[in-house]
Amino acid sequence: MTGYLYKEFKLNIRLVLLFLLTYLFFSACPIFAVVISRDEDTTDKAVTMILGVFCVFVFITAGCIQSGVFNGDDRKKWAYFVTSTPSGIKGQIGAKYLFTMLFAMFVVTLETLKLSLAEEITGQTSGLSVLIAVMFYVQLLMRAVEYPLIVRFGVKMGSMVKITAVCVAILGFIVYILFGDTSAFASMDTFWERMFAFVGDPDKLKKLLLWTGICTLAVLPLYYISYRISVKLYLKGAENYAK
């Protein structure tokens, strides 16, 4: 599997470097906001919101890179070649799952360092370490659902299935906005007040950490199960691949 893993790094190194350069550039924005907050009347809540928004943006961008690890591999000739190698299908699929996890850990490390620097400048904790952990496992969960679809139906069809699922989720959200209880979103001030009150409540934060830990224990086995499913579906999916 080492050769397949080297292939993944070789093919994605430019995207990773581009992501890193973009990350360093855009990380200056929230850090600059933190520095400004020391001299002007900027609330800690606003600084936390800025750091949180950029954190989510970073993980979404990283997810786009992770979703592209199968690009170019959905070819019948390549699939049949993979089956003839010593590592076989397990090595091919395992390298992609391992690369995805390593890249996700790399992003978490960057975000943790940025958050530590921001907290060192302000001298206060932001409470966003939980958000970073949650986004890490959300990434793995999304890839655990997405990768078997790509393996079975190919990159294009798998992307269409994913887009359909996202559209259904958006439609459900719109229906909730139209007919559900939206009192929490009556105004952004009210929403953020409730959000920060929740984060600032030690009891509620402990419960959140507990559920985060439970979800953590669930996501990793699901990620491995997804890998096993992808291995079993690989040859079936190869029949749908282009030559």
C-alpha atoms as a PDB file:
ATOM      1  CA  MET A   1       0.000   0.000   0.000  1.00  0.00           C
ATOM      2  CA  THR A   2       3.023   2.267   0.395  1.00  0.00           C
ATOM      3  CA  GLY A   3       3.243   2.738  -3.379  1.00  0.00           C
ATOM      4  CA  TYR A   4      -0.416   3.707  -3.635  1.00  0.00           C
ATOM      5  CA  LEU A   5      -0.036   6.138  -0.731  1.00  0.00           C
ATOM      6  CA  TYR A   6       3.005   7.702  -2.414  1.00  0.00           C
ATOM      7  CA  LYS A   7       0.896   8.047  -5.563  1.00  0.00           C
ATOM      8  CA  GLU A   8      -1.791   9.925  -3.641  1.00  0.00           C
ATOM      9  CA  PHE A   9       0.728  12.368  -2.180  1.00  0.00           C
ATOM     10  CA  LYS A  10       2.409  12.781  -5.566  1.00  0.00           C
ATOM     11  CA  LEU A  11      -0.848  13.537  -7.359  1.00  0.00           C
ATOM     12  CA  ASN A  12      -2.286  15.801  -4.666  1.00  0.00           C
ATOM     13  CA  ILE A  13       0.846  17.628  -3.499  1.00  0.00           C
ATOM     14  CA  ARG A  14       0.067  20.699  -5.626  1.00  0.00           C
ATOM     15  CA  LEU A  15      -3.450  20.942  -4.245  1.00  0.00           C
ATOM     16  CA  VAL A  16      -2.152  20.516  -0.702  1.00  0.00           C
ATOM     17  CA  LEU A  17       0.492  23.226  -1.197  1.00  0.00           C
ATOM     18  CA  LEU A  18      -2.094  25.526  -2.778  1.00  0.00           C
ATOM     19  CA  PHE A  19      -4.399  24.856   0.153  1.00  0.00           C
ATOM     20  CA  LEU A  20      -1.568  25.617   2.589  1.00  0.00           C
ATOM     21  CA  LEU A  21      -0.658  28.899   0.879  1.00  0.00           C
ATOM     22  CA  THR A  22      -4.313  29.930   0.721  1.00  0.00           C
ATOM     23  CA  TYR A  23      -4.766  28.910   4.335  1.00  0.00           C
ATOM     24  CA  LEU A  24      -1.800  31.001   5.497  1.00  0.00           C
ATOM     25  CA  PHE A  25      -3.082  33.994   3.526  1.00  0.00           C
ATOM     26  CA  PHE A  26      -6.657  33.830   4.780  1.00  0.00           C
ATOM     27  CA  SER A  27      -5.597  32.960   8.321  1.00  0.00           C
ATOM     28  CA  ALA A  28      -4.140  36.447   8.503  1.00  0.00           C
ATOM     29  CA  CYS A  29      -7.702  37.837   8.398  1.00  0.00           C
ATOM     30  CA  PRO A  30      -9.012  36.356  11.670  1.00  0.00           C
ATOM     31  CA  ILE A  31      -5.613  36.827  13.363  1.00  0.00           C
ATOM     32  CA  PHE A  32      -5.642  40.477  12.248  1.00  0.00           C
ATOM     33  CA  ALA A  33      -9.158  40.806  13.673  1.00  0.00           C
ATOM     34  CA  VAL A  34      -7.908  39.401  16.965  1.00  0.00           C
ATOM     35  CA  VAL A  35      -5.022  41.907  17.057  1.00  0.00           C
ATOM     36  CA  ILE A  36      -7.390  44.793  16.291  1.00  0.00           C
ATOM     37  CA  SER A  37      -9.700  43.652  19.086  1.00  0.00           C
ATOM     38  CA  ARG A  38      -6.990  44.405  21.632  1.00  0.00           C
ATOM     39  CA  ASP A  39      -6.967  48.097  20.726  1.00  0.00           C
ATOM     40  CA  GLU A  40     -10.567  48.760  19.758  1.00  0.00           C
ATOM     41  CA  ASP A  41     -13.914  48.096  21.393  1.00  0.00           C
ATOM     42  CA  THR A  42     -14.440  44.744  19.694  1.00  0.00           C
ATOM     43  CA  THR A  43     -16.253  42.176  21.780  1.00  0.00           C
ATOM     44  CA  ASP A  44     -14.848  38.733  22.448  1.00  0.00           C
ATOM     45  CA  LYS A  45     -18.030  37.302  20.958  1.00  0.00           C
ATOM     46  CA  ALA A  46     -17.322  38.975  17.612  1.00  0.00           C
ATOM     47  CA  VAL A  47     -13.757  37.651  17.591  1.00  0.00           C
ATOM     48  CA  THR A  48     -14.997  34.142  18.396  1.00  0.00           C
ATOM     49  CA  MET A  49     -17.564  34.386  15.611  1.00  0.00           C
ATOM     50  CA  ILE A  50     -14.902  35.421  13.084  1.00  0.00           C
ATOM     51  CA  LEU A  51     -12.587  32.584  14.107  1.00  0.00           C
ATOM     52  CA  GLY A  52     -15.474  30.108  13.984  1.00  0.00           C
ATOM     53  CA  VAL A  53     -16.627  31.186  10.516  1.00  0.00           C
ATOM     54  CA  PHE A  54     -13.101  30.876   9.105  1.00  0.00           C
ATOM     55  CA  CYS A  55     -12.720  27.494  10.787  1.00  0.00           C
ATOM     56  CA  VAL A  56     -15.824  26.161   9.029  1.00  0.00           C
ATOM     57  CA  PHE A  57     -14.670  27.679   5.726  1.00  0.00           C
ATOM     58  CA  VAL A  58     -11.288  25.937   6.036  1.00  0.00           C
ATOM     59  CA  PHE A  59     -12.867  22.539   6.665  1.00  0.00           C
ATOM     60  CA  ILE A  60     -15.258  22.963   3.721  1.00  0.00           C
ATOM     61  CA  THR A  61     -12.308  23.775   1.453  1.00  0.00           C
ATOM     62  CA  ALA A  62     -10.381  20.767   2.768  1.00  0.00           C
ATOM     63  CA  GLY A  63     -13.423  18.587   2.116  1.00  0.00           C
ATOM     64  CA  CYS A  64     -13.395  19.615  -1.548  1.00  0.00           C
ATOM     65  CA  ILE A  65      -9.800  18.392  -1.848  1.00  0.00           C
ATOM     66  CA  GLN A  66     -10.652  15.120  -0.104  1.00  0.00           C
ATOM     67  CA  SER A  67     -13.581  14.557  -2.462  1.00  0.00           C
ATOM     68  CA  GLY A  68     -11.226  14.703  -5.431  1.00  0.00           C
ATOM     69  CA  VAL A  69      -8.904  11.833  -4.471  1.00  0.00           C
ATOM     70  CA  PHE A  70     -10.737   9.460  -6.833  1.00  0.00           C
ATOM     71  CA  ASN A  71     -10.517  11.783  -9.838  1.00  0.00           C
ATOM     72  CA  GLY A  72      -8.820  10.031 -12.735  1.00  0.00           C
ATOM     73  CA  ASP A  73      -8.901   6.582 -11.128  1.00  0.00           C
ATOM     74  CA  ASP A  74     -12.353   5.562 -12.394  1.00  0.00           C
ATOM     75  CA  ARG A  75     -10.976   3.746 -15.445  1.00  0.00           C
ATOM     76  CA  LYS A  76     -11.464   0.060 -16.252  1.00  0.00           C
ATOM     77  CA  LYS A  77      -7.844  -0.440 -17.290  1.00  0.00           C
ATOM     78  CA  TRP A  78      -6.612   1.050 -14.021  1.00  0.00           C
ATOM     79  CA  ALA A  79      -9.074  -1.008 -11.992  1.00  0.00           C
ATOM     80  CA  TYR A  80      -7.940  -4.242 -13.624  1.00  0.00           C
ATOM     81  CA  PHE A  81      -4.298  -3.260 -13.151  1.00  0.00           C
ATOM     82  CA  VAL A  82      -4.970  -2.648  -9.456  1.00  0.00           C
ATOM     83  CA  THR A  83      -6.349  -6.163  -9.055  1.00  0.00           C
ATOM     84  CA  SER A  84      -3.125  -7.613 -10.475  1.00  0.00           C
ATOM     85  CA  THR A  85      -0.803  -5.860  -8.010  1.00  0.00           C
ATOM     86  CA  PRO A  86       0.323  -7.419  -4.687  1.00  0.00           C
ATOM     87  CA  SER A  87      -1.535  -4.841  -2.595  1.00  0.00           C
ATOM     88  CA  GLY A  88      -4.575  -5.159  -4.807  1.00  0.00           C
ATOM     89  CA  ILE A  89      -7.850  -3.427  -4.180  1.00  0.00           C
ATOM     90  CA  LYS A  90      -7.242  -3.116  -0.447  1.00  0.00           C
ATOM     91  CA  GLY A  91      -4.040  -1.176  -1.093  1.00  0.00           C
ATOM     92  CA  GLN A  92      -5.676   1.128  -3.655  1.00  0.00           C
ATOM     93  CA  ILE A  93      -8.716   1.954  -1.524  1.00  0.00           C
ATOM     94  CA  GLY A  94      -6.832   1.911   1.771  1.00  0.00           C
ATOM     95  CA  ALA A  95      -4.331   4.487   0.492  1.00  0.00           C
ATOM     96  CA  LYS A  96      -7.135   6.889  -0.356  1.00  0.00           C
ATOM     97  CA  TYR A  97      -8.822   6.468   3.023  1.00  0.00           C
ATOM     98  CA  LEU A  98      -5.492   6.867   4.819  1.00  0.00           C
ATOM     99  CA  PHE A  99      -4.556   9.940   2.781  1.00  0.00           C
ATOM    100  CA  THR A 100      -7.925  11.486   3.609  1.00  0.00           C
ATOM    101  CA  MET A 101      -7.457  10.910   7.328  1.00  0.00           C
ATOM    102  CA  LEU A 102      -3.873  12.227   7.304  1.00  0.00           C
ATOM    103  CA  PHE A 103      -4.951  15.345   5.438  1.00  0.00           C
ATOM    104  CA  ALA A 104      -7.824  15.888   7.877  1.00  0.00           C
ATOM    105  CA  MET A 105      -5.374  15.565  10.783  1.00  0.00           C
ATOM    106  CA  PHE A 106      -3.079  18.073   9.047  1.00  0.00           C
ATOM    107  CA  VAL A 107      -5.939  20.585   8.800  1.00  0.00           C
ATOM    108  CA  VAL A 108      -6.858  20.034  12.457  1.00  0.00           C
ATOM    109  CA  THR A 109      -3.245  20.712  13.451  1.00  0.00           C
ATOM    110  CA  LEU A 110      -3.209  23.970  11.474  1.00  0.00           C
ATOM    111  CA  GLU A 111      -6.502  25.109  12.985  1.00  0.00           C
ATOM    112  CA  THR A 112      -5.348  24.210  16.507  1.00  0.00           C
ATOM    113  CA  LEU A 113      -2.136  26.216  16.069  1.00  0.00           C
ATOM    114  CA  LYS A 114      -4.077  29.200  14.721  1.00  0.00           C
ATOM    115  CA  LEU A 115      -6.554  29.036  17.590  1.00  0.00           C
ATOM    116  CA  SER A 116      -3.720  28.785  20.138  1.00  0.00           C
ATOM    117  CA  LEU A 117      -2.055  31.855  18.618  1.00  0.00           C
ATOM    118  CA  ALA A 118      -5.316  33.809  18.711  1.00  0.00           C
ATOM    119  CA  GLU A 119      -5.954  32.853  22.325  1.00  0.00           C
ATOM    120  CA  GLU A 120      -2.360  33.768  23.227  1.00  0.00           C
ATOM    121  CA  ILE A 121      -2.869  37.230  21.731  1.00  0.00           C
ATOM    122  CA  THR A 122      -6.212  37.885  23.431  1.00  0.00           C
ATOM    123  CA  GLY A 123      -5.361  36.094  26.661  1.00  0.00           C
ATOM    124  CA  GLN A 124      -8.772  34.407  26.670  1.00  0.00           C
ATOM    125  CA  THR A 125     -10.114  31.033  25.592  1.00  0.00           C
ATOM    126  CA  SER A 126     -12.561  31.009  22.688  1.00  0.00           C
ATOM    127  CA  GLY A 127     -14.081  27.558  23.241  1.00  0.00           C
ATOM    128  CA  LEU A 128     -13.634  26.693  19.555  1.00  0.00           C
ATOM    129  CA  SER A 129     -11.510  23.615  20.208  1.00  0.00           C
ATOM    130  CA  VAL A 130     -14.753  21.630  20.376  1.00  0.00           C
ATOM    131  CA  LEU A 131     -15.782  22.997  16.959  1.00  0.00           C
ATOM    132  CA  ILE A 132     -12.442  21.916  15.470  1.00  0.00           C
ATOM    133  CA  ALA A 133     -12.864  18.390  16.846  1.00  0.00           C
ATOM    134  CA  VAL A 134     -16.460  18.210  15.598  1.00  0.00           C
ATOM    135  CA  MET A 135     -15.525  19.397  12.109  1.00  0.00           C
ATOM    136  CA  PHE A 136     -12.746  16.787  11.933  1.00  0.00           C
ATOM    137  CA  TYR A 137     -15.136  13.926  12.606  1.00  0.00           C
ATOM    138  CA  VAL A 138     -17.843  15.434  10.405  1.00  0.00           C
ATOM    139  CA  GLN A 139     -15.312  15.360   7.566  1.00  0.00           C
ATOM    140  CA  LEU A 140     -14.561  11.692   8.146  1.00  0.00           C
ATOM    141  CA  LEU A 141     -18.271  10.878   8.362  1.00  0.00           C
ATOM    142  CA  MET A 142     -19.023  12.661   5.089  1.00  0.00           C
ATOM    143  CA  ARG A 143     -16.178  10.872   3.315  1.00  0.00           C
ATOM    144  CA  ALA A 144     -17.349   7.569   4.818  1.00  0.00           C
ATOM    145  CA  VAL A 145     -20.696   8.093   3.097  1.00  0.00           C
ATOM    146  CA  GLU A 146     -19.333   9.589  -0.116  1.00  0.00           C
ATOM    147  CA  TYR A 147     -16.468   7.245  -0.999  1.00  0.00           C
ATOM    148  CA  PRO A 148     -18.496   4.022  -1.398  1.00  0.00           C
ATOM    149  CA  LEU A 149     -20.834   5.898  -3.755  1.00  0.00           C
ATOM    150  CA  ILE A 150     -17.887   7.078  -5.857  1.00  0.00           C
ATOM    151  CA  VAL A 151     -16.362   3.594  -5.917  1.00  0.00           C
ATOM    152  CA  ARG A 152     -19.634   1.953  -6.928  1.00  0.00           C
ATOM    153  CA  PHE A 153     -20.930   4.478  -9.471  1.00  0.00           C
ATOM    154  CA  GLY A 154     -17.820   6.399 -10.549  1.00  0.00           C
ATOM    155  CA  VAL A 155     -16.788   9.983  -9.838  1.00  0.00           C
ATOM    156  CA  LYS A 156     -19.453  11.682 -11.988  1.00  0.00           C
ATOM    157  CA  MET A 157     -22.374   9.544 -10.893  1.00  0.00           C
ATOM    158  CA  GLY A 158     -21.181   9.551  -7.275  1.00  0.00           C
ATOM    159  CA  SER A 159     -20.987  13.341  -7.377  1.00  0.00           C
ATOM    160  CA  MET A 160     -24.509  13.489  -8.775  1.00  0.00           C
ATOM    161  CA  VAL A 161     -25.772  11.305  -5.935  1.00  0.00           C
ATOM    162  CA  LYS A 162     -23.990  13.537  -3.427  1.00  0.00           C
ATOM    163  CA  ILE A 163     -25.402  16.694  -4.997  1.00  0.00           C
ATOM    164  CA  THR A 164     -28.880  15.156  -4.908  1.00  0.00           C
ATOM    165  CA  ALA A 165     -28.483  14.384  -1.208  1.00  0.00           C
ATOM    166  CA  VAL A 166     -27.303  17.953  -0.544  1.00  0.00           C
ATOM    167  CA  CYS A 167     -30.268  19.362  -2.472  1.00  0.00           C
ATOM    168  CA  VAL A 168     -32.644  17.199  -0.435  1.00  0.00           C
ATOM    169  CA  ALA A 169     -31.030  18.479   2.765  1.00  0.00           C
ATOM    170  CA  ILE A 170     -31.348  22.085   1.566  1.00  0.00           C
ATOM    171  CA  LEU A 171     -34.974  21.486   0.625  1.00  0.00           C
ATOM    172  CA  GLY A 172     -35.630  20.052   4.070  1.00  0.00           C
ATOM    173  CA  PHE A 173     -34.007  23.124   5.635  1.00  0.00           C
ATOM    174  CA  ILE A 174     -36.168  25.438   3.497  1.00  0.00           C
ATOM    175  CA  VAL A 175     -39.306  23.525   4.533  1.00  0.00           C
ATOM    176  CA  TYR A 176     -38.255  23.868   8.168  1.00  0.00           C
ATOM    177  CA  ILE A 177     -37.691  27.615   7.722  1.00  0.00           C
ATOM    178  CA  LEU A 178     -41.147  27.994   6.148  1.00  0.00           C
ATOM    179  CA  PHE A 179     -43.167  25.805   8.496  1.00  0.00           C
ATOM    180  CA  GLY A 180     -41.002  24.959  11.521  1.00  0.00           C
ATOM    181  CA  ASP A 181     -40.132  26.783  14.744  1.00  0.00           C
ATOM    182  CA  THR A 182     -37.692  29.526  13.708  1.00  0.00           C
ATOM    183  CA  SER A 183     -37.839  31.614  16.879  1.00  0.00           C
ATOM    184  CA  ALA A 184     -34.130  30.935  17.499  1.00  0.00           C
ATOM    185  CA  PHE A 185     -33.349  32.595  14.158  1.00  0.00           C
ATOM    186  CA  ALA A 186     -35.658  35.579  14.625  1.00  0.00           C
ATOM    187  CA  SER A 187     -32.605  37.845  14.654  1.00  0.00           C
ATOM    188  CA  MET A 188     -28.880  37.230  14.400  1.00  0.00           C
ATOM    189  CA  ASP A 189     -28.346  38.961  17.753  1.00  0.00           C
ATOM    190  CA  THR A 190     -30.720  36.519  19.434  1.00  0.00           C
ATOM    191  CA  PHE A 191     -29.135  33.571  17.665  1.00  0.00           C
ATOM    192  CA  TRP A 192     -25.591  34.478  18.674  1.00  0.00           C
ATOM    193  CA  GLU A 193     -26.661  35.306  22.230  1.00  0.00           C
ATOM    194  CA  ARG A 194     -28.113  31.819  22.592  1.00  0.00           C
ATOM    195  CA  MET A 195     -25.074  30.291  20.936  1.00  0.00           C
ATOM    196  CA  PHE A 196     -22.582  32.018  23.225  1.00  0.00           C
ATOM    197  CA  ALA A 197     -24.769  31.345  26.263  1.00  0.00           C
ATOM    198  CA  PHE A 198     -24.697  27.671  25.361  1.00  0.00           C
ATOM    199  CA  VAL A 199     -20.916  27.641  24.912  1.00  0.00           C
ATOM    200  CA  GLY A 200     -20.441  29.587  28.147  1.00  0.00           C
ATOM    201  CA  ASP A 201     -22.585  27.195  30.214  1.00  0.00           C
ATOM    202  CA  PRO A 202     -20.251  24.616  31.823  1.00  0.00           C
ATOM    203  CA  ASP A 203     -23.006  21.989  32.239  1.00  0.00           C
ATOM    204  CA  LYS A 204     -24.188  22.235  28.641  1.00  0.00           C
ATOM    205  CA  LEU A 205     -20.595  22.266  27.427  1.00  0.00           C
ATOM    206  CA  LYS A 206     -19.883  19.068  29.369  1.00  0.00           C
ATOM    207  CA  LYS A 207     -22.887  17.405  27.735  1.00  0.00           C
ATOM    208  CA  LEU A 208     -21.674  18.587  24.327  1.00  0.00           C
ATOM    209  CA  LEU A 209     -18.223  17.166  25.023  1.00  0.00           C
ATOM    210  CA  LEU A 210     -19.802  13.896  26.137  1.00  0.00           C
ATOM    211  CA  TRP A 211     -21.829  13.563  22.944  1.00  0.00           C
ATOM    212  CA  THR A 212     -18.803  14.607  20.908  1.00  0.00           C
ATOM    213  CA  GLY A 213     -16.858  11.772  22.524  1.00  0.00           C
ATOM    214  CA  ILE A 214     -19.658   9.296  21.795  1.00  0.00           C
ATOM    215  CA  CYS A 215     -19.840  10.422  18.165  1.00  0.00           C
ATOM    216  CA  THR A 216     -16.071  10.156  17.962  1.00  0.00           C
ATOM    217  CA  LEU A 217     -16.230   6.522  19.008  1.00  0.00           C
ATOM    218  CA  ALA A 218     -18.933   5.930  16.389  1.00  0.00           C
ATOM    219  CA  VAL A 219     -17.323   7.735  13.430  1.00  0.00           C
ATOM    220  CA  LEU A 220     -14.017   5.848  13.409  1.00  0.00           C
ATOM    221  CA  PRO A 221     -15.645   2.379  13.169  1.00  0.00           C
ATOM    222  CA  LEU A 222     -18.004   3.747  10.507  1.00  0.00           C
ATOM    223  CA  TYR A 223     -14.994   5.043   8.584  1.00  0.00           C
ATOM    224  CA  TYR A 224     -13.425   1.584   8.677  1.00  0.00           C
ATOM    225  CA  ILE A 225     -16.716  -0.063   7.683  1.00  0.00           C
ATOM    226  CA  SER A 226     -16.925   2.377   4.774  1.00  0.00           C
ATOM    227  CA  TYR A 227     -13.449   1.251   3.690  1.00  0.00           C
ATOM    228  CA  ARG A 228     -14.513  -2.408   3.762  1.00  0.00           C
ATOM    229  CA  ILE A 229     -17.649  -1.614   1.762  1.00  0.00           C
ATOM    230  CA  SER A 230     -15.608   0.286  -0.830  1.00  0.00           C
ATOM    231  CA  VAL A 231     -13.252  -2.684  -1.223  1.00  0.00           C
ATOM    232  CA  LYS A 232     -16.176  -5.018  -1.892  1.00  0.00           C
ATOM    233  CA  LEU A 233     -17.833  -2.613  -4.333  1.00  0.00           C
ATOM    234  CA  TYR A 234     -14.678  -1.786  -6.310  1.00  0.00           C
ATOM    235  CA  LEU A 235     -14.937  -4.474  -9.010  1.00  0.00           C
ATOM    236  CA  LYS A 236     -18.685  -3.976  -9.369  1.00  0.00           C
ATOM    237  CA  GLY A 237     -18.075  -0.278  -9.872  1.00  0.00           C
ATOM    238  CA  ALA A 238     -15.278  -0.942 -12.357  1.00  0.00           C
ATOM    239  CA  GLU A 239     -17.883  -2.295 -14.787  1.00  0.00           C
ATOM    240  CA  ASN A 240     -19.392   1.194 -14.952  1.00  0.00           C
ATOM    241  CA  TYR A 241     -16.071   2.987 -15.392  1.00  0.00           C
ATOM    242  CA  ALA A 242     -14.908   4.395 -18.733  1.00  0.00           C
ATOM    243  CA  LYS A 243     -12.215   2.504 -20.583  1.00  0.00           C
END
